[in-house]
Coordinates of C-alpha atoms in Angstrom, one line a residue:
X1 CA 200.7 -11.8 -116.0
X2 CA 199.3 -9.0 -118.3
X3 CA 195.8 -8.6 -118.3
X4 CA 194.8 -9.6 -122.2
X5 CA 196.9 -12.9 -120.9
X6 CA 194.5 -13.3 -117.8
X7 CA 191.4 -12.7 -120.2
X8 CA 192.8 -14.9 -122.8
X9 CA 193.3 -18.0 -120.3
X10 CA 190.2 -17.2 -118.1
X11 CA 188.3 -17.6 -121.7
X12 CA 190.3 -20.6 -122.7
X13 CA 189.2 -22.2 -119.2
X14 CA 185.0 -21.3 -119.5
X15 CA 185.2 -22.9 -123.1
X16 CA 186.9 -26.4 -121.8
X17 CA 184.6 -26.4 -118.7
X18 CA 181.4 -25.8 -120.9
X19 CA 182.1 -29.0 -122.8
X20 CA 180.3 -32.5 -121.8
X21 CA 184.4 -33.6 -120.5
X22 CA 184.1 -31.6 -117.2
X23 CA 180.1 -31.5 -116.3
X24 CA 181.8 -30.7 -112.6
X25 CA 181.0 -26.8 -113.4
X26 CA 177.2 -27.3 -113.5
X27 CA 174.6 -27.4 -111.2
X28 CA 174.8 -30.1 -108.1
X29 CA 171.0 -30.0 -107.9
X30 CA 169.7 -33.8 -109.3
X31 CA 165.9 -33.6 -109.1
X32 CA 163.6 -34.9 -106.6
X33 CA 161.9 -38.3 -108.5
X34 CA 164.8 -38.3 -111.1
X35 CA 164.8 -41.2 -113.0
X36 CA 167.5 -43.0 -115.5
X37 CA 166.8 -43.8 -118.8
X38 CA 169.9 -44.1 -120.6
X39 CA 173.7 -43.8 -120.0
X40 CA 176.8 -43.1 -121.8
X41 CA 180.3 -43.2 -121.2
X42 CA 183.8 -41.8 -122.3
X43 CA 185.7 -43.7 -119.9
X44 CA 186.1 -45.5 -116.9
X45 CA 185.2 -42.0 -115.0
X46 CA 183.5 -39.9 -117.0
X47 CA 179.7 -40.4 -117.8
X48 CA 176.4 -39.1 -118.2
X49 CA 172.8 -40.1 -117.3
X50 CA 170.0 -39.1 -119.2
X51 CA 166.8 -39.6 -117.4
X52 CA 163.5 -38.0 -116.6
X53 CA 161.6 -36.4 -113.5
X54 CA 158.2 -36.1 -112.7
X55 CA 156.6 -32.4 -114.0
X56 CA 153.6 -30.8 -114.4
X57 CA 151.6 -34.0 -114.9
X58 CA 154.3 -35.1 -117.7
X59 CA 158.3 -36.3 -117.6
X60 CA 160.6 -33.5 -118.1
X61 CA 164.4 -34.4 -119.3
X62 CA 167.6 -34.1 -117.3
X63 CA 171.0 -34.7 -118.0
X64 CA 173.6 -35.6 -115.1
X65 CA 177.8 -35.5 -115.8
X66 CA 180.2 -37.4 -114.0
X67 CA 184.2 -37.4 -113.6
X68 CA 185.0 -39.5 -110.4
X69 CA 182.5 -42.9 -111.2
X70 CA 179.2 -41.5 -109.7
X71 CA 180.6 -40.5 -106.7
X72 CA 179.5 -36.8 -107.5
X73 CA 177.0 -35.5 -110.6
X74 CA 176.4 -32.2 -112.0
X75 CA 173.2 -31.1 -114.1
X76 CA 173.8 -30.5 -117.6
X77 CA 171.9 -28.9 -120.8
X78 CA 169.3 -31.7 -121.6
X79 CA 168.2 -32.3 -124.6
X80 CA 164.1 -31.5 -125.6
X81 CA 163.2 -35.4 -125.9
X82 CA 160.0 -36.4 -124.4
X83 CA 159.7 -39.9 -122.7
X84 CA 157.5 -42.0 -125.5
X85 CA 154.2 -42.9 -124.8
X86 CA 155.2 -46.3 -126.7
X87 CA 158.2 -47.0 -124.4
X88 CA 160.4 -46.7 -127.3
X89 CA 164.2 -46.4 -125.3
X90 CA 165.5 -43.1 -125.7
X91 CA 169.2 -43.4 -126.2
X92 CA 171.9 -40.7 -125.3
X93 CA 175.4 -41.4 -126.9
X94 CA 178.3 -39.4 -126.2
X95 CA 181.3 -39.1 -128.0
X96 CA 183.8 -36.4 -126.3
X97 CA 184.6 -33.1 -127.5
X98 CA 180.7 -31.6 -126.6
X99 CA 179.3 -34.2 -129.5
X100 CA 176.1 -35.9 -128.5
X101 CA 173.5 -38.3 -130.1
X102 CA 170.3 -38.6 -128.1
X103 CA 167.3 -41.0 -130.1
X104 CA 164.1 -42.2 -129.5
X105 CA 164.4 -44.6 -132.0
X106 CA 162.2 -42.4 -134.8
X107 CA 163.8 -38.5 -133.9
X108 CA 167.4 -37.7 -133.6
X109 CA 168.8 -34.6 -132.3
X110 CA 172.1 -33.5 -131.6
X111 CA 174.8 -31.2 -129.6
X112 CA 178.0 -29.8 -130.7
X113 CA 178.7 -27.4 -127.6
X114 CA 178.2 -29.9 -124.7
X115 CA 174.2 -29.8 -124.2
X116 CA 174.0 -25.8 -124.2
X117 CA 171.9 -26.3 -127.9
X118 CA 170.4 -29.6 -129.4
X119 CA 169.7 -29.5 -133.2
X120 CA 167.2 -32.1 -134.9
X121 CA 169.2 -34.3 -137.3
X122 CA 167.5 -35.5 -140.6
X123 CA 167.4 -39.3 -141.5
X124 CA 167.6 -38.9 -145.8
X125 CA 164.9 -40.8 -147.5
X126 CA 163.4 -42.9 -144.5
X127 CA 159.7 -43.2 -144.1
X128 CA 157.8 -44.1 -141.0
X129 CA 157.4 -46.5 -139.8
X130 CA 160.9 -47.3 -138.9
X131 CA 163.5 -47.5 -135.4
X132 CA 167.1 -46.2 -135.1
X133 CA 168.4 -49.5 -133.2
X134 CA 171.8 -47.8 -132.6
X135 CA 174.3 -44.8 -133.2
X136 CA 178.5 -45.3 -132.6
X137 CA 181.2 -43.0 -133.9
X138 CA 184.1 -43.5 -135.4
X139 CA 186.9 -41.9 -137.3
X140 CA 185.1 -38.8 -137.4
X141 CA 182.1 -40.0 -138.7
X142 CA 179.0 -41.2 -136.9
X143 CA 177.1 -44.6 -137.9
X144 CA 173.2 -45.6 -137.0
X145 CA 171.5 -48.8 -138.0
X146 CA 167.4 -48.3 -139.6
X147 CA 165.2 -50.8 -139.6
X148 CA 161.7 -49.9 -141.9
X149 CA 158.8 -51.8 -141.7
X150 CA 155.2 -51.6 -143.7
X151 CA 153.4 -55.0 -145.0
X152 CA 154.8 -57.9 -144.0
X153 CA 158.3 -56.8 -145.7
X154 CA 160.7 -54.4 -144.8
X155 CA 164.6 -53.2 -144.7
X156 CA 167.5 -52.7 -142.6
X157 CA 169.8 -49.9 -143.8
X158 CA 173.4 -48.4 -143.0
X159 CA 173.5 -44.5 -142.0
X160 CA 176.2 -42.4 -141.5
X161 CA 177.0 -38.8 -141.5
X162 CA 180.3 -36.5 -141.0
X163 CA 180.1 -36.6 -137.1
X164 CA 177.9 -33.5 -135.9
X165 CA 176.0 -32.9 -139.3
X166 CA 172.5 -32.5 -138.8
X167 CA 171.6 -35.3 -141.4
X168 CA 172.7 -39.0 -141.6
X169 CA 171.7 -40.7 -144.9
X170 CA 172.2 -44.4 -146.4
X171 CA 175.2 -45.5 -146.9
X172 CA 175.3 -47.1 -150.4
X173 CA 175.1 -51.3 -150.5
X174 CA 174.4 -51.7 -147.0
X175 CA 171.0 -52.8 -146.8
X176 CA 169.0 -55.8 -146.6
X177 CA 165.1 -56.5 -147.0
X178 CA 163.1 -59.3 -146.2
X179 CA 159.9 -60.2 -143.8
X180 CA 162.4 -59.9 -140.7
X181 CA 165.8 -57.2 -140.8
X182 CA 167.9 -56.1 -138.4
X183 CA 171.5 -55.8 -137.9
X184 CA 174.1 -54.3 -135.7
X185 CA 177.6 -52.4 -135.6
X186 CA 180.2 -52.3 -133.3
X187 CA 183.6 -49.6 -133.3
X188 CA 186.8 -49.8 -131.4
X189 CA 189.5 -51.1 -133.0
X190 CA 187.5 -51.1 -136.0
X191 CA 184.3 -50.8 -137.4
X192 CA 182.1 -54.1 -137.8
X193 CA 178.5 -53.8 -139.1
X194 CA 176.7 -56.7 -139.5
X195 CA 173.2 -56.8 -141.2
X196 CA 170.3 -59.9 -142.1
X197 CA 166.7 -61.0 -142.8
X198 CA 165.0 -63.9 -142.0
X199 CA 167.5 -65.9 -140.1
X200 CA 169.3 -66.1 -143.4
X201 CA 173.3 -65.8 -144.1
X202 CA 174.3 -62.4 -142.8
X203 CA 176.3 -60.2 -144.3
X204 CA 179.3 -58.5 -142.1
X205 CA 182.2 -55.8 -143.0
X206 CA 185.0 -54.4 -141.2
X207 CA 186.5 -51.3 -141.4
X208 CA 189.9 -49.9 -139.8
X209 CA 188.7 -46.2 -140.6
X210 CA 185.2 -45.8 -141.0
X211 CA 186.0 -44.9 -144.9
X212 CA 186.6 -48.2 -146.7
X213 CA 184.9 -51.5 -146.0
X214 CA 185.9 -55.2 -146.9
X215 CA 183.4 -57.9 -147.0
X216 CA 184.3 -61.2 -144.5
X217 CA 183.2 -64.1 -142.9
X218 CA 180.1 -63.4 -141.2
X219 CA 180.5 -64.3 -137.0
X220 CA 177.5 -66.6 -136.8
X221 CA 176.1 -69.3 -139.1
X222 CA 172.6 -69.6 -140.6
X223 CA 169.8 -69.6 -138.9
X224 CA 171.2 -67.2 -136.5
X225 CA 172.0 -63.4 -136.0
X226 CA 175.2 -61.7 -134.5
X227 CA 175.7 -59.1 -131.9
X228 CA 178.7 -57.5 -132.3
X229 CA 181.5 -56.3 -129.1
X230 CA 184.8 -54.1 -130.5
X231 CA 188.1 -55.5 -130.8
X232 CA 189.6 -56.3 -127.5
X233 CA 193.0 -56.9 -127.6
X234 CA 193.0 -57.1 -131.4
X235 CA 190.4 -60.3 -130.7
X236 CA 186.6 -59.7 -131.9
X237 CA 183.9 -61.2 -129.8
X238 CA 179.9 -61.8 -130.9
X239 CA 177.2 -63.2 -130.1
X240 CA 175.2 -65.8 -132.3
X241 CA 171.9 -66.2 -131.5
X242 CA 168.4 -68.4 -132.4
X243 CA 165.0 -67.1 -132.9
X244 CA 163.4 -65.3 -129.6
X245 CA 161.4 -68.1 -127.8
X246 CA 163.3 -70.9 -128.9
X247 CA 164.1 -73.6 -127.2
X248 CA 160.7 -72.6 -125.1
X249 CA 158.8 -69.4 -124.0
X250 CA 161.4 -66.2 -123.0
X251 CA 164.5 -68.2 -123.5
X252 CA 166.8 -67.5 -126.7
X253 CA 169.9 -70.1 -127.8
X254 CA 173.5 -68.3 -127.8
X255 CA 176.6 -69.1 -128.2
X256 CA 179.9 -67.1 -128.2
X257 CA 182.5 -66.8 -131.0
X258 CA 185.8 -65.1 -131.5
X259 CA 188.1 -64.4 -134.2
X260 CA 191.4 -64.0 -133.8
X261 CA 192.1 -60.1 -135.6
X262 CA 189.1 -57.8 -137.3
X263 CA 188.4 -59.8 -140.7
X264 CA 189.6 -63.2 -139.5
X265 CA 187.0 -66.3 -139.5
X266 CA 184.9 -66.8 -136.2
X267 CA 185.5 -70.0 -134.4
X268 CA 183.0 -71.8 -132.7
X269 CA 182.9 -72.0 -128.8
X270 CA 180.8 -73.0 -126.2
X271 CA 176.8 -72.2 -126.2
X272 CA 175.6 -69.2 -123.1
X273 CA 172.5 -69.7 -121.1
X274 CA 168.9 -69.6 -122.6
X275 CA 167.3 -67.5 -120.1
X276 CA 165.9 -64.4 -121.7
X277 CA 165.4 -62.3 -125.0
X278 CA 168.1 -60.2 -125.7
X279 CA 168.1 -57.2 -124.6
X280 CA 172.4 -56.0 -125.1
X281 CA 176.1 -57.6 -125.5
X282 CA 179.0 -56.8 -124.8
X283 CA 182.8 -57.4 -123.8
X284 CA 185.1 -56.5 -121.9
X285 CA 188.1 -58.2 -123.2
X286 CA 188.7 -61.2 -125.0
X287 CA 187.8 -63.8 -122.7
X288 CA 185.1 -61.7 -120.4
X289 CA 181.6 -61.0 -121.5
X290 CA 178.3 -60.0 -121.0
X291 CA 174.9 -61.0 -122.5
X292 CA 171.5 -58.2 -120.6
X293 CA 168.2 -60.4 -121.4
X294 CA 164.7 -60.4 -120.2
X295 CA 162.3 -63.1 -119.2
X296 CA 159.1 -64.0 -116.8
X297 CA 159.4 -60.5 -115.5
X298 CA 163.0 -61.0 -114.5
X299 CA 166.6 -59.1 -115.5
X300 CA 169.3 -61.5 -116.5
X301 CA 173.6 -60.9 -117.3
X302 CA 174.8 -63.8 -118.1
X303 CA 178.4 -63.7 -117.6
X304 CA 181.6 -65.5 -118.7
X305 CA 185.3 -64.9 -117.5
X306 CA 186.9 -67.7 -119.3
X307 CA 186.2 -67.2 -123.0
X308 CA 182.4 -69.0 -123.2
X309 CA 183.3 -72.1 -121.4
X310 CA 181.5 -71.4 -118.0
X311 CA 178.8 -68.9 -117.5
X312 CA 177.1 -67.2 -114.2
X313 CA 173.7 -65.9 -113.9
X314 CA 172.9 -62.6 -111.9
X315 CA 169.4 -62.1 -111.3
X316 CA 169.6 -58.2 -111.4
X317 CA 165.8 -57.4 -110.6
X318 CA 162.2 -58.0 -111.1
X319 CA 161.6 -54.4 -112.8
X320 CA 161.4 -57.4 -115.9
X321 CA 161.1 -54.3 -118.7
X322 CA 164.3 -53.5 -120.4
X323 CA 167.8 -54.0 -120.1
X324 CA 169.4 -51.3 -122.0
X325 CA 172.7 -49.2 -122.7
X326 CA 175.0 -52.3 -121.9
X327 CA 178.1 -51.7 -122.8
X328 CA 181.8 -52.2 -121.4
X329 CA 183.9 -48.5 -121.9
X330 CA 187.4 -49.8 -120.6
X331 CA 189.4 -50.8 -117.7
X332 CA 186.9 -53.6 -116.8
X333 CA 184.6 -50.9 -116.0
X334 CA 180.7 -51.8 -116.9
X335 CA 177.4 -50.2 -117.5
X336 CA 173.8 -51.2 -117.8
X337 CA 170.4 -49.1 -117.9
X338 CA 167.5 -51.5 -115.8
X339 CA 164.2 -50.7 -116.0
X340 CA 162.3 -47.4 -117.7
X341 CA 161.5 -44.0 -115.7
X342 CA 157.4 -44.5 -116.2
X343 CA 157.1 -47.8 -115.2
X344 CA 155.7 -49.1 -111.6
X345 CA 159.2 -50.4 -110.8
X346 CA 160.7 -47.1 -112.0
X347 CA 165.0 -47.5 -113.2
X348 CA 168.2 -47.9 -112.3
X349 CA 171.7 -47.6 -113.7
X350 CA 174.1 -50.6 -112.1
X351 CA 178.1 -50.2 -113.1
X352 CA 181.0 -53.1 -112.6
X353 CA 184.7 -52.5 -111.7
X354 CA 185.0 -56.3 -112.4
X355 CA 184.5 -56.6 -115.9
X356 CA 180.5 -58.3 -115.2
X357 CA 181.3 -60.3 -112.5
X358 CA 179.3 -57.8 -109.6
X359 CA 177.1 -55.0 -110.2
X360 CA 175.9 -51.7 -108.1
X361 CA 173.1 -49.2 -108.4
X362 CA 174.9 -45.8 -108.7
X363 CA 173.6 -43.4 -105.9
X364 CA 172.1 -40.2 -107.7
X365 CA 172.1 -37.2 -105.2

């Protein structure tokens, strides 16, 4: 091999291993006191932790890669989020190709060479106060859901941005206002993005290319408000659920729907436990899935195997703060953020290789 050929692979080589797909070239070191507080993942291999370790009398950010499941992490370039005083979840999402989203819920900032520089990204026309409930990506475009709020009235918007630009601004007729907003969106196999105030009708789109949208059916009925899963074997799974605190204290009623293809009608199936207020959902195909709440100080996932008809109950901890990050990223593979890196319990990030069924604490170190 000449040796413009060996410089012109050896480059081609440091430019793959610099991206977030192969954090195996960073440092081994994870911190002493490291401690999770979000997790993202591109596969059933490959993810990344961010999370926080003591410093200097304050918590200082890390970010830890993965290839192999856990079994081994490397340090990458973290971005310069501090933990909230407010306990606000900061949020990393990752999308492949060295594109990251990390959040607090009110500042956004993003990467475009796998963590070696983090740029603020500008949210067009929104005014404090207001939360950044969630980010997803798809079809090269990235979407985020803002909810406003200010004198007993606010709004729930749709943003979206060419993925990497350092703004996202409204998307035109997605929005809602009312006393009470919120809404939710879900990609693979589609985008859904579901929005609603007051426990009124929602409405709900899909799209097939994050481009053009078509009104449908909304999943849940009125009175209630949808999570959203992606398609899973071209069926669409959501959660309907009541008011928080209904039928009694820390409880929440639920039920699970499907329809059959992205834009069909949702039909009605069997209602999920009460115990706790939402905290995620999520499937893993069409017949498993997962509902993170929290109540009395207590971690739920509420599980079903068979479509909604029958429904476990794991218990994951007393930490009782958050349940965050749930989300299922293929081959029955599972992962869930418990707990937050300030509090007395501190965090932990469990995964399944069951699609919900069992959970472990992945081993930092």
């Amino acid at each position: 091999m000449t040796t413009p050929r060996r410089c012109a692979l050896l480059v081609s080589v440091l430019a793959l291993l610099a991206a977030f797909a192969s954090p195996a070239t960073a440092s081994t070191v994870v911190p002493s006191g490291f401690r999770p507080a979000s997790t993202s993942w591109t596969g059933p291999e490959t993810g990344y932790v961010l999370g926080y370790r003591p410093c200097a009398g304050t918590w200082c950010p890390v970010l830890l890669g993965t290839t192999d499941a856990g079994r081994h992490w490397r340090r990458l370039g973290a971005p310069p989020v501090s933990l909230p005083d407010n306990h606000n979840h900061v949020a990393l999402r990752v999308f492949g190709d060295g594109l990251a989203y990390v959040s607090d819920g009110v500042h956004v900032r993003v990467t475009r060479d796998g963590g070696t520089t983090w740029q603020p990204v500008a949210l067009t026309g929104a005014r404090e106060p207001y939360y950044l409930s969630k980010i997803a990506e798809t079809g090269g475009r990235v979407f985020a859901v803002l909810t406003t709020y200010g004198d007993g009235r606010g709004s729930t918007l749709l943003y979206s941005g060419t993925a990497g630009s350092p703004a996202l601004a409204p998307v035109p007729g997605f929005a809602v206002t009312g006393g009470l907003t919120y809404g939710d969106l879900a990609v693979g196999g589609g985008l859904q993005v579901a929005l609603g105030a007051d426990y009124g009708t929602e409405q709900y789109w899909t799209s097939r290319d994050g481009a053009r949208f078509t009104p449908a059916d909304p999943p849940c009925p009125e009175g209630s408000v949808a999570s959203l899963a992606g398609v899973r074997e071209r069926q669409v799974v959501a959660l309907c659920s009541g008011s928080p605190g209904s039928p009694q204290p820390g409880s929440t009623e639920r039920q699970l729907r499907h329809a059959a293809q992205l834009g069909a009608r949702f039909s009605e199936d069997g209602p999920a436990p009460f115990d706790g207020i939402n905290q995620g959902f999520d499937a893993a195909s069409p017949t498993s899935a997962t509902v993170a709440a929290v109540g009395g100080g207590v971690g739920f996932l509420h599980h079903t195997a068979d479509g909604g008809r029958t429904w476990t109950t794991l218990a994951l901890s007393e930490r009782g703060l958050a349940l965050t990050d749930l989300d299922f990223p293929g081959g029955g593979t599972g992962v869930v953020v418990d707990g937050q890196p300030d509090a007395d319990g501190g965090s932990a990030v469990y995964r399944t290789t069951d699609g919900g069924s069992t959970w472990r604490a992945l081993l930092f170190g």
